[in-house]
Short mmCIF file of C-alpha atoms in Angstrom, two decimals:
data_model
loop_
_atom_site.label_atom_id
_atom_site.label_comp_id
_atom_site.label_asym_id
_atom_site.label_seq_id
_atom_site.Cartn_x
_atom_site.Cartn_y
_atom_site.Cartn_z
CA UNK A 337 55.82 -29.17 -25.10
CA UNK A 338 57.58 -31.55 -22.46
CA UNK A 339 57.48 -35.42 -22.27
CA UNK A 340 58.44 -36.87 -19.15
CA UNK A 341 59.50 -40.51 -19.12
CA UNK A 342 61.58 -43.12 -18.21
CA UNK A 343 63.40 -44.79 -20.86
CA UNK A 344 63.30 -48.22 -19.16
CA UNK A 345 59.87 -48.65 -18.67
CA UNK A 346 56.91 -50.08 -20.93
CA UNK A 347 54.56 -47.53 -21.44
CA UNK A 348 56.87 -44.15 -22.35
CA UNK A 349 58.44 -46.54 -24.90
CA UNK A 350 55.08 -46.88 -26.27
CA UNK A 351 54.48 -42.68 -26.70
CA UNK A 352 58.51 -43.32 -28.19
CA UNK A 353 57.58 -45.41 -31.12
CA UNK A 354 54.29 -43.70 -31.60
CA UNK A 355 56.16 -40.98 -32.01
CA UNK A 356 59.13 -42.47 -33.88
CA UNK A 357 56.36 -44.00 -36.59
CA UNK A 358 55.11 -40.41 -36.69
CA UNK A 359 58.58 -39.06 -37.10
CA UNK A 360 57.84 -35.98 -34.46
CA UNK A 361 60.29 -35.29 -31.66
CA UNK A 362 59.51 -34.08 -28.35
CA UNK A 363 62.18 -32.44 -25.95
CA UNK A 364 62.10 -35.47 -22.98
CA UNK A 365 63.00 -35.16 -19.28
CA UNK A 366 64.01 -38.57 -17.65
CA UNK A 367 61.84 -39.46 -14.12
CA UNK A 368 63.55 -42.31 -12.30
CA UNK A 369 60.87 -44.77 -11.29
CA UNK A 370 62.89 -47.66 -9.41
CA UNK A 371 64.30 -45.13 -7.25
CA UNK A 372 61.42 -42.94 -6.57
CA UNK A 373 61.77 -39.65 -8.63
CA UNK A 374 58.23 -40.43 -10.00
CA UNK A 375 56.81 -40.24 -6.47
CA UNK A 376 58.86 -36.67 -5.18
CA UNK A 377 56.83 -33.84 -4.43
CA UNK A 378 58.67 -31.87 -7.49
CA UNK A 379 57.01 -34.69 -10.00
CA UNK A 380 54.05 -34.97 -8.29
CA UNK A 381 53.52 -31.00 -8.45
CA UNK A 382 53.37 -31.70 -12.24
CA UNK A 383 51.21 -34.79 -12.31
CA UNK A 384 49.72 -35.55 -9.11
CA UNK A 385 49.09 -39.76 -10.03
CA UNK A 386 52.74 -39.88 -10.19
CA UNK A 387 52.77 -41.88 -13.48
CA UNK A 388 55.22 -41.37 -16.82
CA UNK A 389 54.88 -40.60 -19.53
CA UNK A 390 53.55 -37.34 -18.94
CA UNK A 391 53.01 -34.77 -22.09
CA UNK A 392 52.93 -31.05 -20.52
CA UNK A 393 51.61 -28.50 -23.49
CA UNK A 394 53.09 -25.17 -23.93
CA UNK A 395 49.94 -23.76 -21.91
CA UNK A 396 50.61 -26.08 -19.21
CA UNK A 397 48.06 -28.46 -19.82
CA UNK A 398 48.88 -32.13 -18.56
CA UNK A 399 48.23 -35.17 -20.30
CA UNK A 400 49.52 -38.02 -18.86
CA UNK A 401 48.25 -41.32 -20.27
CA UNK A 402 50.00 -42.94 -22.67
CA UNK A 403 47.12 -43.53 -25.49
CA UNK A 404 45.70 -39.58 -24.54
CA UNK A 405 49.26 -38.72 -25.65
CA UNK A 406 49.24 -40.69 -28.80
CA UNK A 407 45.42 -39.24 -29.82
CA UNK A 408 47.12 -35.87 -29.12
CA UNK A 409 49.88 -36.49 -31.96
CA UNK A 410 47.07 -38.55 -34.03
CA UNK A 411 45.34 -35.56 -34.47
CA UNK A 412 48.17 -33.13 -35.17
CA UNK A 413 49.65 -35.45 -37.02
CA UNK A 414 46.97 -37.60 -38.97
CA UNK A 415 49.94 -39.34 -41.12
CA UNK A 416 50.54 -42.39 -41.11
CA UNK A 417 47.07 -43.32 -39.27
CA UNK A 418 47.76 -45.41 -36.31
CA UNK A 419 44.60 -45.30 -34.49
CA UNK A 420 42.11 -45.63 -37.63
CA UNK A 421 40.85 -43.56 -40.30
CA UNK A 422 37.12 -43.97 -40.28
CA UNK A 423 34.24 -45.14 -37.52
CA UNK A 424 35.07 -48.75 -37.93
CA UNK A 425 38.66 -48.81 -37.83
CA UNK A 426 38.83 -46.24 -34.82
CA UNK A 427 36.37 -48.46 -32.71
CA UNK A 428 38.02 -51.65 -34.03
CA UNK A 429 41.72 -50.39 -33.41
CA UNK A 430 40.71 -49.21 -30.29
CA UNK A 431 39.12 -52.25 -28.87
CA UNK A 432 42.52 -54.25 -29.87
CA UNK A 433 44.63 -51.91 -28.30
CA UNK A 434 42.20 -52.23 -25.47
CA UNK A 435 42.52 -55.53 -24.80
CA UNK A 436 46.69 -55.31 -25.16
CA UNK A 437 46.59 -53.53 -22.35
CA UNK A 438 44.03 -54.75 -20.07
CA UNK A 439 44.91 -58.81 -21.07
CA UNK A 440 48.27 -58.16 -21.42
CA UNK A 441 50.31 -55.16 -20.01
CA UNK A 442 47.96 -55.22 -17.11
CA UNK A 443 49.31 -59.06 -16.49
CA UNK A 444 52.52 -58.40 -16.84
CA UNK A 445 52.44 -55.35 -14.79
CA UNK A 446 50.80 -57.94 -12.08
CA UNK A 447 53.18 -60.36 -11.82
CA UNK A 448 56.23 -58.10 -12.32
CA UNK A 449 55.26 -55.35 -9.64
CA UNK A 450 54.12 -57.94 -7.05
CA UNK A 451 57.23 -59.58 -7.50
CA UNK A 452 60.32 -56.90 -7.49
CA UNK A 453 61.53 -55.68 -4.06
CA UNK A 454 61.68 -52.08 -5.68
CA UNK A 455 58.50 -52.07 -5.39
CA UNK A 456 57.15 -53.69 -2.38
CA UNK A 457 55.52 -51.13 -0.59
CA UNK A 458 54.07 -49.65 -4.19
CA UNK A 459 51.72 -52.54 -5.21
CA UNK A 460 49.81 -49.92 -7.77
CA UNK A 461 51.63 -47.47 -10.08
CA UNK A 462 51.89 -43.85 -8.49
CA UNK A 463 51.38 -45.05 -5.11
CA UNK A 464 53.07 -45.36 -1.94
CA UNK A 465 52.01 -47.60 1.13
CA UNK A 466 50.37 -50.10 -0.84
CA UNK A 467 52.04 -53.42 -0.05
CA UNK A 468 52.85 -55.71 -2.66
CA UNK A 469 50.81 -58.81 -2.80
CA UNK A 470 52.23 -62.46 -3.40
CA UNK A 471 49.30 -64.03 -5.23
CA UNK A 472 49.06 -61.27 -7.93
CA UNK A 473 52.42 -63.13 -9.04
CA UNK A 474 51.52 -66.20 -10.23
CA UNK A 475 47.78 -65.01 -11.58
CA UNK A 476 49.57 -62.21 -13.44
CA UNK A 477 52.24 -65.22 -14.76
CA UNK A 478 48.88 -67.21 -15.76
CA UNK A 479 47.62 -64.12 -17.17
CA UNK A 480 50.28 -63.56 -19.53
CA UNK A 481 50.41 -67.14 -20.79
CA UNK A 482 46.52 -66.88 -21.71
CA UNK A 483 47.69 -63.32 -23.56
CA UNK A 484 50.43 -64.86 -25.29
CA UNK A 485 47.86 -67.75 -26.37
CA UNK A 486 45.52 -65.14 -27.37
CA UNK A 487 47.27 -62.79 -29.21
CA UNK A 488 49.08 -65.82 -31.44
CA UNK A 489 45.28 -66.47 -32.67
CA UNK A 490 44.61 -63.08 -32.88
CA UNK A 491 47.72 -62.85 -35.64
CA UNK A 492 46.95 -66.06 -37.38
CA UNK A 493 44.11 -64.62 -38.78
CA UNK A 494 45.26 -60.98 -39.51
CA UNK A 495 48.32 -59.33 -40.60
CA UNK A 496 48.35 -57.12 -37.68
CA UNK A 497 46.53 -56.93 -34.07
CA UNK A 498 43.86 -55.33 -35.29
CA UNK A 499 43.60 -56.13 -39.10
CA UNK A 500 45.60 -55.77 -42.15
CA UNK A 501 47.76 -52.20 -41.06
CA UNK A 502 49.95 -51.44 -38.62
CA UNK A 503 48.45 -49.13 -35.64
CA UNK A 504 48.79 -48.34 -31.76
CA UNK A 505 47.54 -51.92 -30.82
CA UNK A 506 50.98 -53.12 -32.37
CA UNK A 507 52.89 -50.81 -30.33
CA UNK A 508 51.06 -51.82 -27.29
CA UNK A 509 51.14 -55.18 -27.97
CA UNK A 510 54.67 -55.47 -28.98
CA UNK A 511 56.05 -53.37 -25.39
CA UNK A 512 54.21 -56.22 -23.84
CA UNK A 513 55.67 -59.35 -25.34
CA UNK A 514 58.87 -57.04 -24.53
CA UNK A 515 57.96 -56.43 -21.05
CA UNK A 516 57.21 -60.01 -20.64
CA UNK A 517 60.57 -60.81 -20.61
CA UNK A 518 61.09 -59.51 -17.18
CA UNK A 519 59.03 -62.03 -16.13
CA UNK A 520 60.72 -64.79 -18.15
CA UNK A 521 58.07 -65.10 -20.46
CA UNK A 522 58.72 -65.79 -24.00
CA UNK A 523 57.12 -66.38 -27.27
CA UNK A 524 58.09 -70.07 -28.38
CA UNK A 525 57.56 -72.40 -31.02
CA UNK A 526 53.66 -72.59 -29.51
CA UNK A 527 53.09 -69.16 -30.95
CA UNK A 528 54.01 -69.65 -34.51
CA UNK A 529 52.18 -66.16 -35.85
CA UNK A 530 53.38 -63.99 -32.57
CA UNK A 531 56.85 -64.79 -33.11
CA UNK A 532 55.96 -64.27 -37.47
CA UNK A 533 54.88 -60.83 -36.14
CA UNK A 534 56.69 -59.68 -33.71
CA UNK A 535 60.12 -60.11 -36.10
CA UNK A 536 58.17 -58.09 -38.29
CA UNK A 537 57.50 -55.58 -35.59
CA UNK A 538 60.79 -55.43 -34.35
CA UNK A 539 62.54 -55.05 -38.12
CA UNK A 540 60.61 -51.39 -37.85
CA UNK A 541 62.76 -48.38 -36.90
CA UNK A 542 60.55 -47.52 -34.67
CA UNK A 543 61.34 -50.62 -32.15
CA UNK A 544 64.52 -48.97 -31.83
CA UNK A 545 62.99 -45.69 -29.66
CA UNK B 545 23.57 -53.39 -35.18
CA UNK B 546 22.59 -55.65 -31.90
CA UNK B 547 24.15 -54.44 -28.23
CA UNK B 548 24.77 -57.56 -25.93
CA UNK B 549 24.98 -55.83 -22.68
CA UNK B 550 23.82 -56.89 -18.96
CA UNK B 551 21.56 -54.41 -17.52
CA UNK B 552 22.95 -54.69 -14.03
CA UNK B 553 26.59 -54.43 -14.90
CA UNK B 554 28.56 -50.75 -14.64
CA UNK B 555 30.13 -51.21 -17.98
CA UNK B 556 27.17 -51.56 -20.05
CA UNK B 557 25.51 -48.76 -18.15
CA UNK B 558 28.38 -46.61 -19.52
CA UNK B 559 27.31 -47.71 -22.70
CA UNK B 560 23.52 -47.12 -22.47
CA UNK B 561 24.23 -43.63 -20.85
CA UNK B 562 26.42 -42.42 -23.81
CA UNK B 563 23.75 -43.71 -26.31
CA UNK B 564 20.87 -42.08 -24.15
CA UNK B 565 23.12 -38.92 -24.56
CA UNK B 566 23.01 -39.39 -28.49
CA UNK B 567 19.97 -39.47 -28.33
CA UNK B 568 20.80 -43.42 -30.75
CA UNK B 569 18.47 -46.45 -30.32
CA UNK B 570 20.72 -49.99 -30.17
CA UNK B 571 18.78 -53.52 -30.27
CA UNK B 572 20.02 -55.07 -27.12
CA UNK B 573 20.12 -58.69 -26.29
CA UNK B 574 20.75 -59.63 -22.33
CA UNK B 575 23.73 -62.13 -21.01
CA UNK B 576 23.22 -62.40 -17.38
CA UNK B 577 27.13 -62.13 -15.34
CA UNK B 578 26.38 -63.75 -12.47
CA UNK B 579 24.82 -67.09 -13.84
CA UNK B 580 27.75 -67.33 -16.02
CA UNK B 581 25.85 -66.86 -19.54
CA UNK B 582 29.13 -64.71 -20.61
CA UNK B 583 31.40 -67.61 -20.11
CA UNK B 584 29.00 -70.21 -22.28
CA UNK B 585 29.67 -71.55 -25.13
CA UNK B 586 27.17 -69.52 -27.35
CA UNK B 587 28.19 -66.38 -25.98
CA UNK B 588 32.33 -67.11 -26.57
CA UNK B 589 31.23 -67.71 -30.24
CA UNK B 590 30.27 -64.29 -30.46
CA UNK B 591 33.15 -62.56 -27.86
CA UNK B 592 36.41 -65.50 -26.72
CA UNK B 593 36.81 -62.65 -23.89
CA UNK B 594 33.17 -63.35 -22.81
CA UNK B 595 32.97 -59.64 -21.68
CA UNK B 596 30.10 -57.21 -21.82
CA UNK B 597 28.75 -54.86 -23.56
CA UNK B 598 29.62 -55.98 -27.05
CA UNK B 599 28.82 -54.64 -30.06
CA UNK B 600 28.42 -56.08 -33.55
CA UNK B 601 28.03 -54.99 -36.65
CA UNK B 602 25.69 -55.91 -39.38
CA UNK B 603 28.80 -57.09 -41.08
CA UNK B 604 29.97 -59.00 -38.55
CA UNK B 605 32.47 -56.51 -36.94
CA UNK B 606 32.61 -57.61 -33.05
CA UNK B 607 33.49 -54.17 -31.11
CA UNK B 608 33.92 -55.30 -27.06
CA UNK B 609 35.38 -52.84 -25.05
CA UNK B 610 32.87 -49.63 -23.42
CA UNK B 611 34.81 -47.27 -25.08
CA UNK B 612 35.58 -48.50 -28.25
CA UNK B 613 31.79 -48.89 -28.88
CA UNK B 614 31.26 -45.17 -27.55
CA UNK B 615 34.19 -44.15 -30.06
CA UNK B 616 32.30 -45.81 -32.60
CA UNK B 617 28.69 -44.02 -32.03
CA UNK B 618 30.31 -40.62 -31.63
CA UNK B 619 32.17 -40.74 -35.03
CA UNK B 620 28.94 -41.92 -36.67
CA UNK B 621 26.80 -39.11 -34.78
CA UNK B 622 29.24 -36.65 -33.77
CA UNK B 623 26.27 -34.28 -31.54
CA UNK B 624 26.73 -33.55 -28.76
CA UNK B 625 30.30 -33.80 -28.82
CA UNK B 626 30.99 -36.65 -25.60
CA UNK B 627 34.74 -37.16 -26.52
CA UNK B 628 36.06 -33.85 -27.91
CA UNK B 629 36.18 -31.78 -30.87
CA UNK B 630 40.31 -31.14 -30.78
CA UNK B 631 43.02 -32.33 -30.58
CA UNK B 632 43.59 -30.69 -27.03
CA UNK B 633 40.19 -31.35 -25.84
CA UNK B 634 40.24 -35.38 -27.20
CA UNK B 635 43.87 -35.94 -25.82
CA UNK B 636 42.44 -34.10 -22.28
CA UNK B 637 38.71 -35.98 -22.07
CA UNK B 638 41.10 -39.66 -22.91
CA UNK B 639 43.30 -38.99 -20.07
CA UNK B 640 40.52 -38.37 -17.32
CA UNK B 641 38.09 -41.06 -18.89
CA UNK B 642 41.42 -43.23 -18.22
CA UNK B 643 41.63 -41.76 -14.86
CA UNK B 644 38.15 -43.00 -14.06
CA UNK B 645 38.89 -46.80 -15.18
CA UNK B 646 42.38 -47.03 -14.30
CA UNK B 647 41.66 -45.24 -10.70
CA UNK B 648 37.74 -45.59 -9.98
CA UNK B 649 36.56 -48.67 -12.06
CA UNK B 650 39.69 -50.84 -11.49
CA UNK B 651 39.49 -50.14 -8.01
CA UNK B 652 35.92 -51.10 -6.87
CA UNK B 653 35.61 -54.33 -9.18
CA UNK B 654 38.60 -55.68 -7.40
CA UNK B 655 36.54 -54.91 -4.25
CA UNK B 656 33.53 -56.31 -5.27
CA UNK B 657 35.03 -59.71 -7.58
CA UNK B 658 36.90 -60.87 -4.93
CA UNK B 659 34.39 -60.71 -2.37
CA UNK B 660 31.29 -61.49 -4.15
CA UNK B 661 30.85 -65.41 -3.74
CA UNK B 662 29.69 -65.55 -7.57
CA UNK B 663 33.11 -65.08 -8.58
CA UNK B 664 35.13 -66.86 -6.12
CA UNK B 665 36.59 -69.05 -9.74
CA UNK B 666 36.58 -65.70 -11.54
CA UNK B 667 38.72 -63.23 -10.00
CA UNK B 668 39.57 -61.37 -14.06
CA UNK B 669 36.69 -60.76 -15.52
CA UNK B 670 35.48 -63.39 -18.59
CA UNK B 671 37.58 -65.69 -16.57
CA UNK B 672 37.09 -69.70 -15.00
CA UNK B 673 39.41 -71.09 -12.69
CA UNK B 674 41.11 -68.02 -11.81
CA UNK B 675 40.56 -67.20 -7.73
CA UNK B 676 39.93 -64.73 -5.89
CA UNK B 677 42.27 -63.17 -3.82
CA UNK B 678 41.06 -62.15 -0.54
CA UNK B 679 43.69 -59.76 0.01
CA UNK B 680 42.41 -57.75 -3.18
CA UNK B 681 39.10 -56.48 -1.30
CA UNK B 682 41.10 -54.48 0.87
CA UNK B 683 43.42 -53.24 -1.41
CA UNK B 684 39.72 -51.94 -3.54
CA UNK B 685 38.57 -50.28 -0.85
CA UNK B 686 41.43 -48.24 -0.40
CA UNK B 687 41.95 -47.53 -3.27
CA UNK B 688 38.43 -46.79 -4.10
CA UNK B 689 38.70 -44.19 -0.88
CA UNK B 690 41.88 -42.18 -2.67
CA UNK B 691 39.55 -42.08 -5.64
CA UNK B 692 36.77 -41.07 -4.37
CA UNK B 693 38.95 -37.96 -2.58
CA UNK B 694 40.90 -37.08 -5.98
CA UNK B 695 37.90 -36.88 -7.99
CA UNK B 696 36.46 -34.77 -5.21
CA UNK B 697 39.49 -32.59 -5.51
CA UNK B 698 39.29 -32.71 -10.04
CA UNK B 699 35.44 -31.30 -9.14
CA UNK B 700 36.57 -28.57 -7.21
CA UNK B 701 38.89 -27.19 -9.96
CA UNK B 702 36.24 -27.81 -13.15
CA UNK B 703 32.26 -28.29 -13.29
CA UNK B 704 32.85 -31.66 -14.48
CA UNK B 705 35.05 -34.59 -14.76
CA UNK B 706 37.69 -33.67 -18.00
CA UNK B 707 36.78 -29.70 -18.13
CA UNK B 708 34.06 -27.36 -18.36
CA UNK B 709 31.66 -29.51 -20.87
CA UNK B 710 30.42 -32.92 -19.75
CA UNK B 711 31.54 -35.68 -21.54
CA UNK B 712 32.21 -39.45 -21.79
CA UNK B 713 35.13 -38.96 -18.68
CA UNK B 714 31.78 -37.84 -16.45
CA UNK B 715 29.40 -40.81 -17.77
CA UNK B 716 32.44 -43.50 -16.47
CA UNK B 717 32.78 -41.59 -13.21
CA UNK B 718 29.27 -41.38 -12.35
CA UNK B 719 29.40 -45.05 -13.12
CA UNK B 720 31.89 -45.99 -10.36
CA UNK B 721 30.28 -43.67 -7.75
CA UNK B 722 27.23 -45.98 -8.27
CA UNK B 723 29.08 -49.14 -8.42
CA UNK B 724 31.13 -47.82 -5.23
CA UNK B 725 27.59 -48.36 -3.60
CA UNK B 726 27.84 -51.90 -4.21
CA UNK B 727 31.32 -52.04 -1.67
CA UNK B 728 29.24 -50.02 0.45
CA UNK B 729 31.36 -47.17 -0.44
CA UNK B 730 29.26 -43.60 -1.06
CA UNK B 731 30.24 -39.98 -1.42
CA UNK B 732 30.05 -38.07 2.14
CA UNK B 733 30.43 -34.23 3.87
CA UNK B 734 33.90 -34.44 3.11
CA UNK B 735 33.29 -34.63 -0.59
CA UNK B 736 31.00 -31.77 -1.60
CA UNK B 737 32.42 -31.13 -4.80
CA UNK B 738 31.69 -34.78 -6.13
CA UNK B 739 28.29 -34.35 -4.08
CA UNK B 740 27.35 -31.34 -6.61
CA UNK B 741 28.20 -32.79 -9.62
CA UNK B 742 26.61 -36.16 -9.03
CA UNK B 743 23.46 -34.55 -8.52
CA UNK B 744 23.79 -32.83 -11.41
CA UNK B 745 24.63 -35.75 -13.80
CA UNK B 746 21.97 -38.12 -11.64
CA UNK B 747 19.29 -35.41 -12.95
CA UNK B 748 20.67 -35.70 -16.32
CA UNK B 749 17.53 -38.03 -18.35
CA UNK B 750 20.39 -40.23 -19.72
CA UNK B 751 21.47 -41.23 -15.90
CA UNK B 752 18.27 -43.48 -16.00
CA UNK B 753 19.49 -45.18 -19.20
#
C-alpha cells in the first residue's frame, strides 16, 4: 500500500491525521503540486484526475479521494470510530463533514486557487488550461467568512462538529480554518467556540501529521 | 421520518432513486428552488443551509446532504448492497460517487446557476446576494464535456460506474447525464460506452423514481 501526497497541501494532511488518530502508517511518496509533478504523465499514469492524496492497494487498486481513503482505514481499522458507529451517527457525521468541505474547503480552495499565480492557468484541481478566474476570489473570501460564522454556531452548541466525539468532520474542518490562513482569514474574538475548539483540536497529536 | 425534497431538482432525484432501489417508502414534503421556498424563513428553521433533500428524523435529527441520507437508509436496510459490503469495495464505490459530484455534478450546476436568470442573486446554492458569475457557464460546460468523455472512458473498462455491481456511484452519474440535458449538453456517437450503460440504468424501474 502507497499514499501519494503532498505534505503542504490541505487535503493529504487530512488522510495524515486520520491516520495519525488511527495510529496506522502508510509508506508515502511526495507529488509536488505548485510545480506540476501532480499533472506529469508518470502521476497521471497512476491517477488519471491528477489529484493527491492518492492510496494505491497492494493489488493496484486506486483510491484517490481523501474521505474514500479514510472509509478504507475506518473499516480496517474500526478503533477509535471517526466516521460513526451506528446509522445515525454515520449519516450525521457524514453530513457535517459534508458541509466542511463543500461550505468551507471548497471556499477556501476558491479564493486561494483563483488568486495564486501558480496556478493561473489551473483554475480546477487536476487540470490544465483552465484559466483562473478573478471573481471566484472575493466570493470564495465571502464564502469563508459565512463558514467561519457557521461553524462557530455549529460548536456553541456541541462539543465537536458533529456532536459530542471527535470524528472526520473535525479533521476536515480543522485543515480548513488552517488553510484559511493562506487567505488571511482568521478565527477572532467573533468566533468565541471556533477558537474554544480549534485549541482543543490543535492540542491533539494528531494536528502535528 | 419526513423527506423535504424538490421533485425537479438532481439532488433529490438521487435520493428518490436510491430509496426506489431499497425498495423504502419516505413521506415527502415539496420546497419549490426556483420560487425561493428553500431560502424562507420556515424552511431555514428546519435546514440554516436551505438545501434539498433533507431528512429528519422522528427525533429531530436533521440529515441534509444526498449522501448522508443514502448512508443512512443503507445501514438501516442494508439489501441490495448500493454502497459496498468491504472495506475495498466501500473505499472504491466513495471515490467514484465523489468522482461524479466533484467532476459531473459540480460541473453542470455551475453551468446552469450562473446562467439561469432565477439565480442571478444565488450563484452557491442556499445562497442570497451572492452573483453569478458569467464567466462560470463556460468554465461548466467544459468541464461538463471532459466529464462526460472520462466517464465514457470509466464505462469502457467496467459495466458500471465504481465496478462490476451497480451502485450509489451509478445513481449520481445517471443524475448528471440528465441534468447535463438542462445545459443542453447530451451523450453522443463518440460516447458509446456511457450510451450503453445509460440505457441500461434508464430501464432500471427506480430511474422513474
Amino acid at each position: 500500500m502507497k499514499l501519494y501526497e503532498y505534505t503542504m497541501a490541505p487535503n493529504p494532511r487530512r488522510v495524515r491525521i486520520f491516520l495519525a488518530e488511527k495510529g496506522v502508517e502508510i509508506d508515502t511518496v511526495q507529488v509536488d503540486i505548485p510545480s506540476g509533478e501532480n499533472l506529469a504523465a508518470e502521476f497521471r499514469a497512476i491517477n488519471p484526475r491528477s489529484l493527491l492524496p492518492t492510496l494505491v492497494l497492494d493489488d493496484g487498486t486506486v483510491i484517490d479521494e481523501s474521505v474514500a481513503i479514510c472509509r478504507y482505514i475506518e473499516e480496517l481499522h474500526p478503533e477509535p470510530p471517526l466516521m460513526g458507529t451506528d446509522a445515525r451517527s454515520k449519516a450525521v457525521i457524514e453530513s457535517a463533514q459534508r458541509h466542511m468541505e463543500w461550505d468551507g474547503l471548497l471556499s477556501v480552495a476558491e479564493a486561494f486557487r483563483n488568486a495564486n499565480p501558480a496556478f493561473r492557468d489551473r483554475g480546477i484541481s487536476g487540470s490544465e488550461g483552465v484559466p483562473a478566474i478573478e471573481a471566484l476570489v472575493d466570493r470564495g473570501r465571502a464564502s469563508t467568512l459565512r463558514f467561519f460564522a457557521a461553524l462557530n454556531d455549529t460548536l456553541g452548541e456541541s462539543e465537536y462538529v458533529a456532536g459530542d466525539t471527535f470524528s472526520i468532520a473535525d479533521i476536515t474542518a480543522f485543515c480548513v480554518v488552517d488553510f484559511a490562513k493562506w487567505i488571511q482569514i482568521r478565527a477572532g474574538d467573533e468566533h468565541p467556540h471556533l477558537n474554544r475548539w480549534y485549541a482543543e483540536v490543535k492540542a491533539r497529536p494528531s494536528a502535528q501529521a
